[in-house]
Coordinates of C-alpha atoms in Angstrom, one line a residue:
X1 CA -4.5 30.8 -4.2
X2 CA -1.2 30.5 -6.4
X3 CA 2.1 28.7 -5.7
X4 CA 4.9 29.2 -7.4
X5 CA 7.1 26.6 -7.5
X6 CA 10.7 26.8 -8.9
X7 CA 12.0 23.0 -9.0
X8 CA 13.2 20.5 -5.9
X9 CA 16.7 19.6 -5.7
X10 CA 16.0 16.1 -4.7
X11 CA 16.7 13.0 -7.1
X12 CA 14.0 11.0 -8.2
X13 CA 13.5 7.2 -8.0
X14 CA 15.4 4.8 -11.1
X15 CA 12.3 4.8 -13.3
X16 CA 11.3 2.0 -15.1
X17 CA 12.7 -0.2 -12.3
X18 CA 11.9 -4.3 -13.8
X19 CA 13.1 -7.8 -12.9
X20 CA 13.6 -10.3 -15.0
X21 CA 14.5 -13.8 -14.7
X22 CA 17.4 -15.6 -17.0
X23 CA 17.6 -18.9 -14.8
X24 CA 16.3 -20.9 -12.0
X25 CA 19.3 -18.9 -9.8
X26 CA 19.9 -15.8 -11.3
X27 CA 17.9 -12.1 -12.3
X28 CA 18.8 -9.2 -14.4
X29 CA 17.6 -6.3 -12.9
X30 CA 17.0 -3.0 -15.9
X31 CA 16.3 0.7 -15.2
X32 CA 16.8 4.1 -16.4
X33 CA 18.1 7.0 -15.1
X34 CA 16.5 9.2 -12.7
X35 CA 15.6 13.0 -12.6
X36 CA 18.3 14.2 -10.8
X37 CA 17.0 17.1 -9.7
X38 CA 19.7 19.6 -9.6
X39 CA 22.7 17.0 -9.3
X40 CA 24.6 14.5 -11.1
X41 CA 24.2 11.0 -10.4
X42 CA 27.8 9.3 -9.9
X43 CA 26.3 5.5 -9.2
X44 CA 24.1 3.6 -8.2
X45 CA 23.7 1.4 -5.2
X46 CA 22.2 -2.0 -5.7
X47 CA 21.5 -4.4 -2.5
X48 CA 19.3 -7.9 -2.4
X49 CA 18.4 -9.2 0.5
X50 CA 16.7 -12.3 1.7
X51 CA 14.5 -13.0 4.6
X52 CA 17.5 -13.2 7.0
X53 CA 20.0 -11.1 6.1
X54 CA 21.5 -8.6 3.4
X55 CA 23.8 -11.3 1.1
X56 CA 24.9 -8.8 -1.4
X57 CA 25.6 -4.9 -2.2
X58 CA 26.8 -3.8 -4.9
X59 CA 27.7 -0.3 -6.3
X60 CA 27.0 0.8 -10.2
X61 CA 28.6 3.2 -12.5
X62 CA 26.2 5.7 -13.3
X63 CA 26.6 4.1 -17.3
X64 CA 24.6 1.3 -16.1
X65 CA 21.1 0.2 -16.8
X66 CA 21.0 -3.1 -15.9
X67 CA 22.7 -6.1 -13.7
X68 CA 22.6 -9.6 -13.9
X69 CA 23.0 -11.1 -10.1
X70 CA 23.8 -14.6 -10.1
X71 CA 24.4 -18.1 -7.7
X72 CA 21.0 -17.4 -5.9
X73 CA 20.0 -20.0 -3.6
X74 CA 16.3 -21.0 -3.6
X75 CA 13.9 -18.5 -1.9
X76 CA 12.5 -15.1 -2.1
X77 CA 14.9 -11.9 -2.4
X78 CA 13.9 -8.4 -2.6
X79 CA 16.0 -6.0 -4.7
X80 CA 16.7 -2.0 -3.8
X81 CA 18.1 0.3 -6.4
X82 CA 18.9 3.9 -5.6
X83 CA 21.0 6.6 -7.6
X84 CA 23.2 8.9 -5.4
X85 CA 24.3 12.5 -6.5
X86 CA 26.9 14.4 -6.0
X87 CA 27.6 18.0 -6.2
X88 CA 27.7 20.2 -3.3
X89 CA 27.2 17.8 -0.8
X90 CA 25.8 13.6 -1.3
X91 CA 22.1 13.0 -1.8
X92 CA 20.7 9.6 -2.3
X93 CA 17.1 8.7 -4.1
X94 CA 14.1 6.8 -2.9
X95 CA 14.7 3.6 -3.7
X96 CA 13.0 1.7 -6.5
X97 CA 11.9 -2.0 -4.6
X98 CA 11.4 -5.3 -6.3
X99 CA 10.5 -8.5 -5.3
X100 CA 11.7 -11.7 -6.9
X101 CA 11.7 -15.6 -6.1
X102 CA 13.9 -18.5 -7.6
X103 CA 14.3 -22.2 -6.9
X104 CA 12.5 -25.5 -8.6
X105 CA 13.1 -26.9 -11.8
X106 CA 11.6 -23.8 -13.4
X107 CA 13.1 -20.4 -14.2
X108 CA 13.4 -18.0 -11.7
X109 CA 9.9 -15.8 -11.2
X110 CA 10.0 -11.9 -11.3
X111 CA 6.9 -11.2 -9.1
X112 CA 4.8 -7.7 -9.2
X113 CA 6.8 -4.6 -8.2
X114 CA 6.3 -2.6 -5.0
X115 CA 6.3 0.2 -6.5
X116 CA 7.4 2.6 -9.4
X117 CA 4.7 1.9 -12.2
X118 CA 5.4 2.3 -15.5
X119 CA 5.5 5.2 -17.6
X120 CA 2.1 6.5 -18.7
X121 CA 2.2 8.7 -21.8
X122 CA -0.9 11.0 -22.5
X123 CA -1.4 13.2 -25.3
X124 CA -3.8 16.0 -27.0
X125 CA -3.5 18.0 -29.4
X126 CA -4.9 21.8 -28.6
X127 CA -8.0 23.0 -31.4
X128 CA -6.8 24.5 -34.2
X129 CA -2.8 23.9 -33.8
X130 CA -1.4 21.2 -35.9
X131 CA 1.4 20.9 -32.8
X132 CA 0.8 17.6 -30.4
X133 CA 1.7 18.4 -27.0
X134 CA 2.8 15.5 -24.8
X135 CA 2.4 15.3 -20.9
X136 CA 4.6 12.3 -19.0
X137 CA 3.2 10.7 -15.9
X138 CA 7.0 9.9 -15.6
X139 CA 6.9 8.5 -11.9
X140 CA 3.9 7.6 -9.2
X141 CA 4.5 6.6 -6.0
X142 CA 2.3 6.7 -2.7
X143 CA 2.0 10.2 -2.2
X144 CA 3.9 11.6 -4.6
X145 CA 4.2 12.0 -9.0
X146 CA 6.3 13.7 -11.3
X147 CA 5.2 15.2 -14.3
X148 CA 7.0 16.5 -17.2
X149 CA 5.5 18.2 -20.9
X150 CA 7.1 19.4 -23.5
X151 CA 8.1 22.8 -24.2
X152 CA 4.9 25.2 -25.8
X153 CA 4.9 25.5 -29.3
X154 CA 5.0 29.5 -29.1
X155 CA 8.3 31.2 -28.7
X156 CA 10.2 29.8 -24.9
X157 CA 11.1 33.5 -24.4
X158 CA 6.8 34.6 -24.7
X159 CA 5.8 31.9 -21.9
X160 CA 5.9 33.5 -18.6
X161 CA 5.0 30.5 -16.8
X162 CA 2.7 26.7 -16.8
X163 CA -0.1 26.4 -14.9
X164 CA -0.8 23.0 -13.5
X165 CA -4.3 22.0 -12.0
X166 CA -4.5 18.9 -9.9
X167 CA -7.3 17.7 -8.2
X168 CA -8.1 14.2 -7.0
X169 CA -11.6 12.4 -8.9
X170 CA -13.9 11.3 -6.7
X171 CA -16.3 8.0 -7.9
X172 CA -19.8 9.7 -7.5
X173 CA -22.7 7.9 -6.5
X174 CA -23.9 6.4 -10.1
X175 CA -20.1 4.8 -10.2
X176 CA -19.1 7.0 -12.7
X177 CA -16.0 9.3 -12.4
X178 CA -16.2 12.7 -11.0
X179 CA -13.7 15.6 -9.9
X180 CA -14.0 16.7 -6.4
X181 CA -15.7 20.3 -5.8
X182 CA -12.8 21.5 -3.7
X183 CA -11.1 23.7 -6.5
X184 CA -8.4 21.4 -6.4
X185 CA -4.7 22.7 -6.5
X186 CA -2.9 25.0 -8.8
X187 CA 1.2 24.8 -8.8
X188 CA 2.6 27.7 -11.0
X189 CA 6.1 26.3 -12.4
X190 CA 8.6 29.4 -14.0
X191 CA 11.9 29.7 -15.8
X192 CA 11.1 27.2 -18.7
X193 CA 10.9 24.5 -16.6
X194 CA 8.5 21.9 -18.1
X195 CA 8.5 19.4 -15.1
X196 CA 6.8 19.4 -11.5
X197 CA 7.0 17.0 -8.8
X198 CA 4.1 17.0 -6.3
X199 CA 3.7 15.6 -2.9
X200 CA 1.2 15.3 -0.4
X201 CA -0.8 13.1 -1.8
X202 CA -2.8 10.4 -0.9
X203 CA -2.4 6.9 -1.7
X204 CA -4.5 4.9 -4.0
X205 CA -6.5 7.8 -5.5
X206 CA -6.9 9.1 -9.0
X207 CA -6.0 12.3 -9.9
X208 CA -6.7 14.5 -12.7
X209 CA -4.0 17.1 -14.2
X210 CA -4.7 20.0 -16.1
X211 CA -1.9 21.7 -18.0
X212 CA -1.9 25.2 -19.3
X213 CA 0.4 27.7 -20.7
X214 CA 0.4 31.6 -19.8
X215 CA 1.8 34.3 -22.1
X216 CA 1.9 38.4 -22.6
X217 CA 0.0 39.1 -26.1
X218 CA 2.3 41.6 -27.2
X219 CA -0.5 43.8 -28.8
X220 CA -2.4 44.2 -25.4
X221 CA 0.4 43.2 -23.0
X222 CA -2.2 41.2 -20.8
X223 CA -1.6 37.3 -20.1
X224 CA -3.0 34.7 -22.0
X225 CA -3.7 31.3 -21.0
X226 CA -3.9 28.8 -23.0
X227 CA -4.9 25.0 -22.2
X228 CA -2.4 22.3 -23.2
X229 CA -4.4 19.3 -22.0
X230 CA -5.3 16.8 -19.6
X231 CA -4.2 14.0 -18.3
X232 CA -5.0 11.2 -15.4
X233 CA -3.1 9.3 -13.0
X234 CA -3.8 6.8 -9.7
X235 CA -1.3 6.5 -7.0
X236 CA 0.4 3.8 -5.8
X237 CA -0.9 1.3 -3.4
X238 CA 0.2 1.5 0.5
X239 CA -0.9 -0.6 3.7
X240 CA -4.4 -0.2 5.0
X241 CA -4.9 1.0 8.3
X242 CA -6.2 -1.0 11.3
X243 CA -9.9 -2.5 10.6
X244 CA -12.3 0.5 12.1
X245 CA -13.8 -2.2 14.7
X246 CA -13.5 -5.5 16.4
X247 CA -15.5 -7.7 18.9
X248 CA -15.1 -11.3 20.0
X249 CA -18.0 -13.0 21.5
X250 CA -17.0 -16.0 23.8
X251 CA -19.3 -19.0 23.3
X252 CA -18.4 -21.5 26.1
X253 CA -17.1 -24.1 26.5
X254 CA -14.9 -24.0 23.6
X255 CA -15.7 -21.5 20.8
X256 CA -14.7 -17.6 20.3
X257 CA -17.2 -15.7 17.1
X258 CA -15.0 -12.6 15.8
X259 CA -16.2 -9.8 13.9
X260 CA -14.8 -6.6 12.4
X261 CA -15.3 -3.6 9.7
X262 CA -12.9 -2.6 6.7
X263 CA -10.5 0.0 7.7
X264 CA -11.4 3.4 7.6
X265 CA -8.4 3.8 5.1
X266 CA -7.7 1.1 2.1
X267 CA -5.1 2.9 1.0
X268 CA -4.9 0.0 -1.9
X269 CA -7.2 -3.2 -2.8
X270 CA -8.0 -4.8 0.1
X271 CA -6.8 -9.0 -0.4
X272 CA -8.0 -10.3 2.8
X273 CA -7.8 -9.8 6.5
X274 CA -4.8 -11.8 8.5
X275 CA -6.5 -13.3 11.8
X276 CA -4.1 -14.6 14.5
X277 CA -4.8 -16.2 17.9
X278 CA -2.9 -17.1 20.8
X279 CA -3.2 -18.2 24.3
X280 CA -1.7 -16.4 26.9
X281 CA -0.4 -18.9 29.4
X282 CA -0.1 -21.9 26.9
X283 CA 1.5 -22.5 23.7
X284 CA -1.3 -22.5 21.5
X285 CA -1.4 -20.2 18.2
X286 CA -3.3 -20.0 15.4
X287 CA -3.4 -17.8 11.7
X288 CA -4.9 -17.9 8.4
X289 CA -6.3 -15.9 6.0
X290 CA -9.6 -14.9 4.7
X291 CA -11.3 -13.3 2.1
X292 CA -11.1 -9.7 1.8
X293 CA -15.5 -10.1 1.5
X294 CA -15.4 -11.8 5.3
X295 CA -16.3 -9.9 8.4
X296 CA -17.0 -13.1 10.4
X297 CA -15.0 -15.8 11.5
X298 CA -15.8 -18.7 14.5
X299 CA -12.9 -20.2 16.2
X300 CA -13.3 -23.6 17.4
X301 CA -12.0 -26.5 19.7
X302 CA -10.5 -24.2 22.5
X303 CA -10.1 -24.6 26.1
X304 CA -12.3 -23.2 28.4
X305 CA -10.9 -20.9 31.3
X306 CA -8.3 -19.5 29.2
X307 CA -7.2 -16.3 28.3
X308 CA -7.3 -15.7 24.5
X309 CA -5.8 -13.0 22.5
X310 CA -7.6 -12.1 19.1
X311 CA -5.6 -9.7 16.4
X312 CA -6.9 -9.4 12.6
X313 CA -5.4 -7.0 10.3
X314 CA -6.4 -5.8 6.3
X315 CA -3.8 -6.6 3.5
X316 CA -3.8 -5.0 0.3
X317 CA 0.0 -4.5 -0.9
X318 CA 1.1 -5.9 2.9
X319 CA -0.8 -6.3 6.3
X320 CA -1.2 -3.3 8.1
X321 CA -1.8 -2.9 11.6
X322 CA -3.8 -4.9 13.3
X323 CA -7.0 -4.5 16.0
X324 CA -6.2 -6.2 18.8
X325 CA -9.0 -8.1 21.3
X326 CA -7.8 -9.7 24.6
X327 CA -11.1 -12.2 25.4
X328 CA -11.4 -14.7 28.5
X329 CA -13.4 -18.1 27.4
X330 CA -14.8 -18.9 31.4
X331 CA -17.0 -21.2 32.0
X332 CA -20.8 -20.2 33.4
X333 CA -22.5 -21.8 36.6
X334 CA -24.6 -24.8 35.4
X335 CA -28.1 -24.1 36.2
X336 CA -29.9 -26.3 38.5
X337 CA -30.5 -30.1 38.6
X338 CA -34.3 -30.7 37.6
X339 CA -36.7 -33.1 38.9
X340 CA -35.2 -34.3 42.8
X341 CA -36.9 -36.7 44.2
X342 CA -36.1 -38.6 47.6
X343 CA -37.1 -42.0 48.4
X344 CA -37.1 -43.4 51.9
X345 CA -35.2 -46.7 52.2
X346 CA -35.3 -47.5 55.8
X347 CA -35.5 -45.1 58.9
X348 CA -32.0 -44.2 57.9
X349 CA -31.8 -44.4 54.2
X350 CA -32.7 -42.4 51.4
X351 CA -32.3 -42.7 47.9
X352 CA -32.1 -39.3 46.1
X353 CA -32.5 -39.2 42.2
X354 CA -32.5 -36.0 39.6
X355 CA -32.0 -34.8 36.2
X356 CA -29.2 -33.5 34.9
X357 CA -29.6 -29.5 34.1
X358 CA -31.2 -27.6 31.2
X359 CA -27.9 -25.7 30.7
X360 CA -24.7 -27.5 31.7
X361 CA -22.4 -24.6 29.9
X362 CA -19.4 -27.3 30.5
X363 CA -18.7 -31.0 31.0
X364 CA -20.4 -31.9 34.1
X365 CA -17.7 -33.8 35.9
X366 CA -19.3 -33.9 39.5
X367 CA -22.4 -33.3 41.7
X368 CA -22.3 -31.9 45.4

């Protein structure tokens, strides 16, 4: 099945967002423009926030491509960008996000980006033509890449249309790559355009792109198709989903064992797993993290006869949602006291002695 697709009107994100530090207070944030789709961007809009409140917003002329922000107080800030168009009516991009920390006696530090990877150039060359063709994996998000080419060597006028085939690669089962049997999809872009933006797509997968050009010989008047190349690209990261199972195992008098499985969905490279636990009529609380290789962990030195609460959630990028596991630590029955014996003391006196029992399960604190 064909689509034919004839361009989205939508702006793109900044592209080649980046954050750089220039002092222990102060970033200079650098981009370049967008794919406006069919608009014109008139400025951008530039907030940072910290982990209370917005502290600054600024708006850009669309000239700009970069911004020095200054007088930071120590912490962690995280930086939006977004282009807004206007032509018949407002639109405003996705937003490129950036992440950035200052403070100490050292520079500031320009931690990894959220998103927007940088630009990926690929290129072949087609048998027999002395003309290189270039295809730009110009932006990748989550679900979503744009791609652009260059126009076919052949006259613009004799291409009818590109044909682009993407399909996601699959790792088979001897670890080495291999494109998924389902026929992938094919978008068919017209009117000279030499750009596509896809969606739909799933996060954290590789994906393969097949470019061709389509023609009318002019001798037999049937379309040609001729390939232009290949090229590969892996979407961005996004949070995991929930871990697929979890089950707590109360150990009295004072121990909880909890287990889970990796999320059905990784959506990214799983870090570790965030395990929290509270009690639910006292103040205690508990977190930490652990590997992203443990399954397993034993919490110790609780109270018996108390209500627990057990979440634990996967982080690749960020935590995702968590499991959540609401698990009663009550104390058992002791078993019985071994060995009683009475001894007669006088006509009315006895002397009873025992042992205490095989399986306390608690602090023995009196005997009836």
């Amino acid at each position: 099945m064909f689509y034919s697709l004839l361009g989205s009107s939508e702006p793109t994100i900044p592209s080649n967002c980046s954050l750089q530090a220039t002092s222990s207070t102060s970033f200079r944030i650098q981009f370049l423009p967008p794919y406006p789709g069919d608009y014109r961007v008139v400025f951008y809009k530039l907030a940072v926030r910290s982990h209370i409140a917005t502290i600054l917003t600024r708006r850009l002329p669309s000239h700009r491509r970069s911004v020095d922000i200054e007088q930071l107080g120590k912490g962690e800030y995280n930086v939006t960008l977004s282009a807004v168009t206007n032509n018949s009516r407002v639109l405003e991009s996705a937003q490129c996000i950036l992440h950035g920390r200052t403070g100490g006696s050292q520079n500031a530090t320009a931690l990894a980006r959220t998103s927007i990877p940088p630009t990926v150039n690929v290129q072949w060359s087609d048998s027999g033509s002395s003309v290189t063709s270039v295809i730009t994996i110009a932006n990748v998000g989550t679900t979503w890449v744009h791609l652009s080419w260059v126009q076919a060597e052949e006259s613009a006028t004799s291409v009818m249309y590109y044909r682009v085939l993407l399909k996601e690669i699959h790792a088979s089962v001897d670890g080495f790559p291999n494109v998924g049997s389902d026929g992938g999809n094919v978008y068919i872009v017209r009117d000279q355009r030499t750009w596509l933006t896809v969606t739909g797509l799933k996060a954290y997968k590789e994906y393969s792109v097949h470019l061709s050009s389509v023609r009318i010989d002019p001798i037999t008047g049937r379309g040609v198709e001729k390939s232009r190349g290949t090229a590969s690209f892996t979407t961005a990261e996004d949070e995991p989903s929930a871990p697929a199972t979890l089950v707590v195992i109360p150990h009295p008098p004072s121990r909880l064992e909890v287990l889970w499985t990796a999320p059905h969905q990784l959506n990214g490279l799983i870090r570790g797993y965030q395990l929290n636990c509270s009690a639910t009529n006292s103040t205690f609380t508990m977190s930490l993290i652990v590997g992203p290789d443990t399954y397993r962990y034993s919490i110790a030195a609780l109270t018996s006869n108390v209500v627990y609460s057990v979440q634990v959630a996967a982080i690749s990028i960020r935590p995702g949602p968590s499991q959540t596991v609401t698990q009663a630590l009550r104390l058992s029955s002791p078993s019985p006291p071994r060995q009683l014996k009475s001894v007669m003391r006088t006509s009315s006196a006895a002397t009873l002695t025992w042992l205490p029992p095989v399986s306390p399960n608690g602090n023995i604190s009196h005997y009836n």
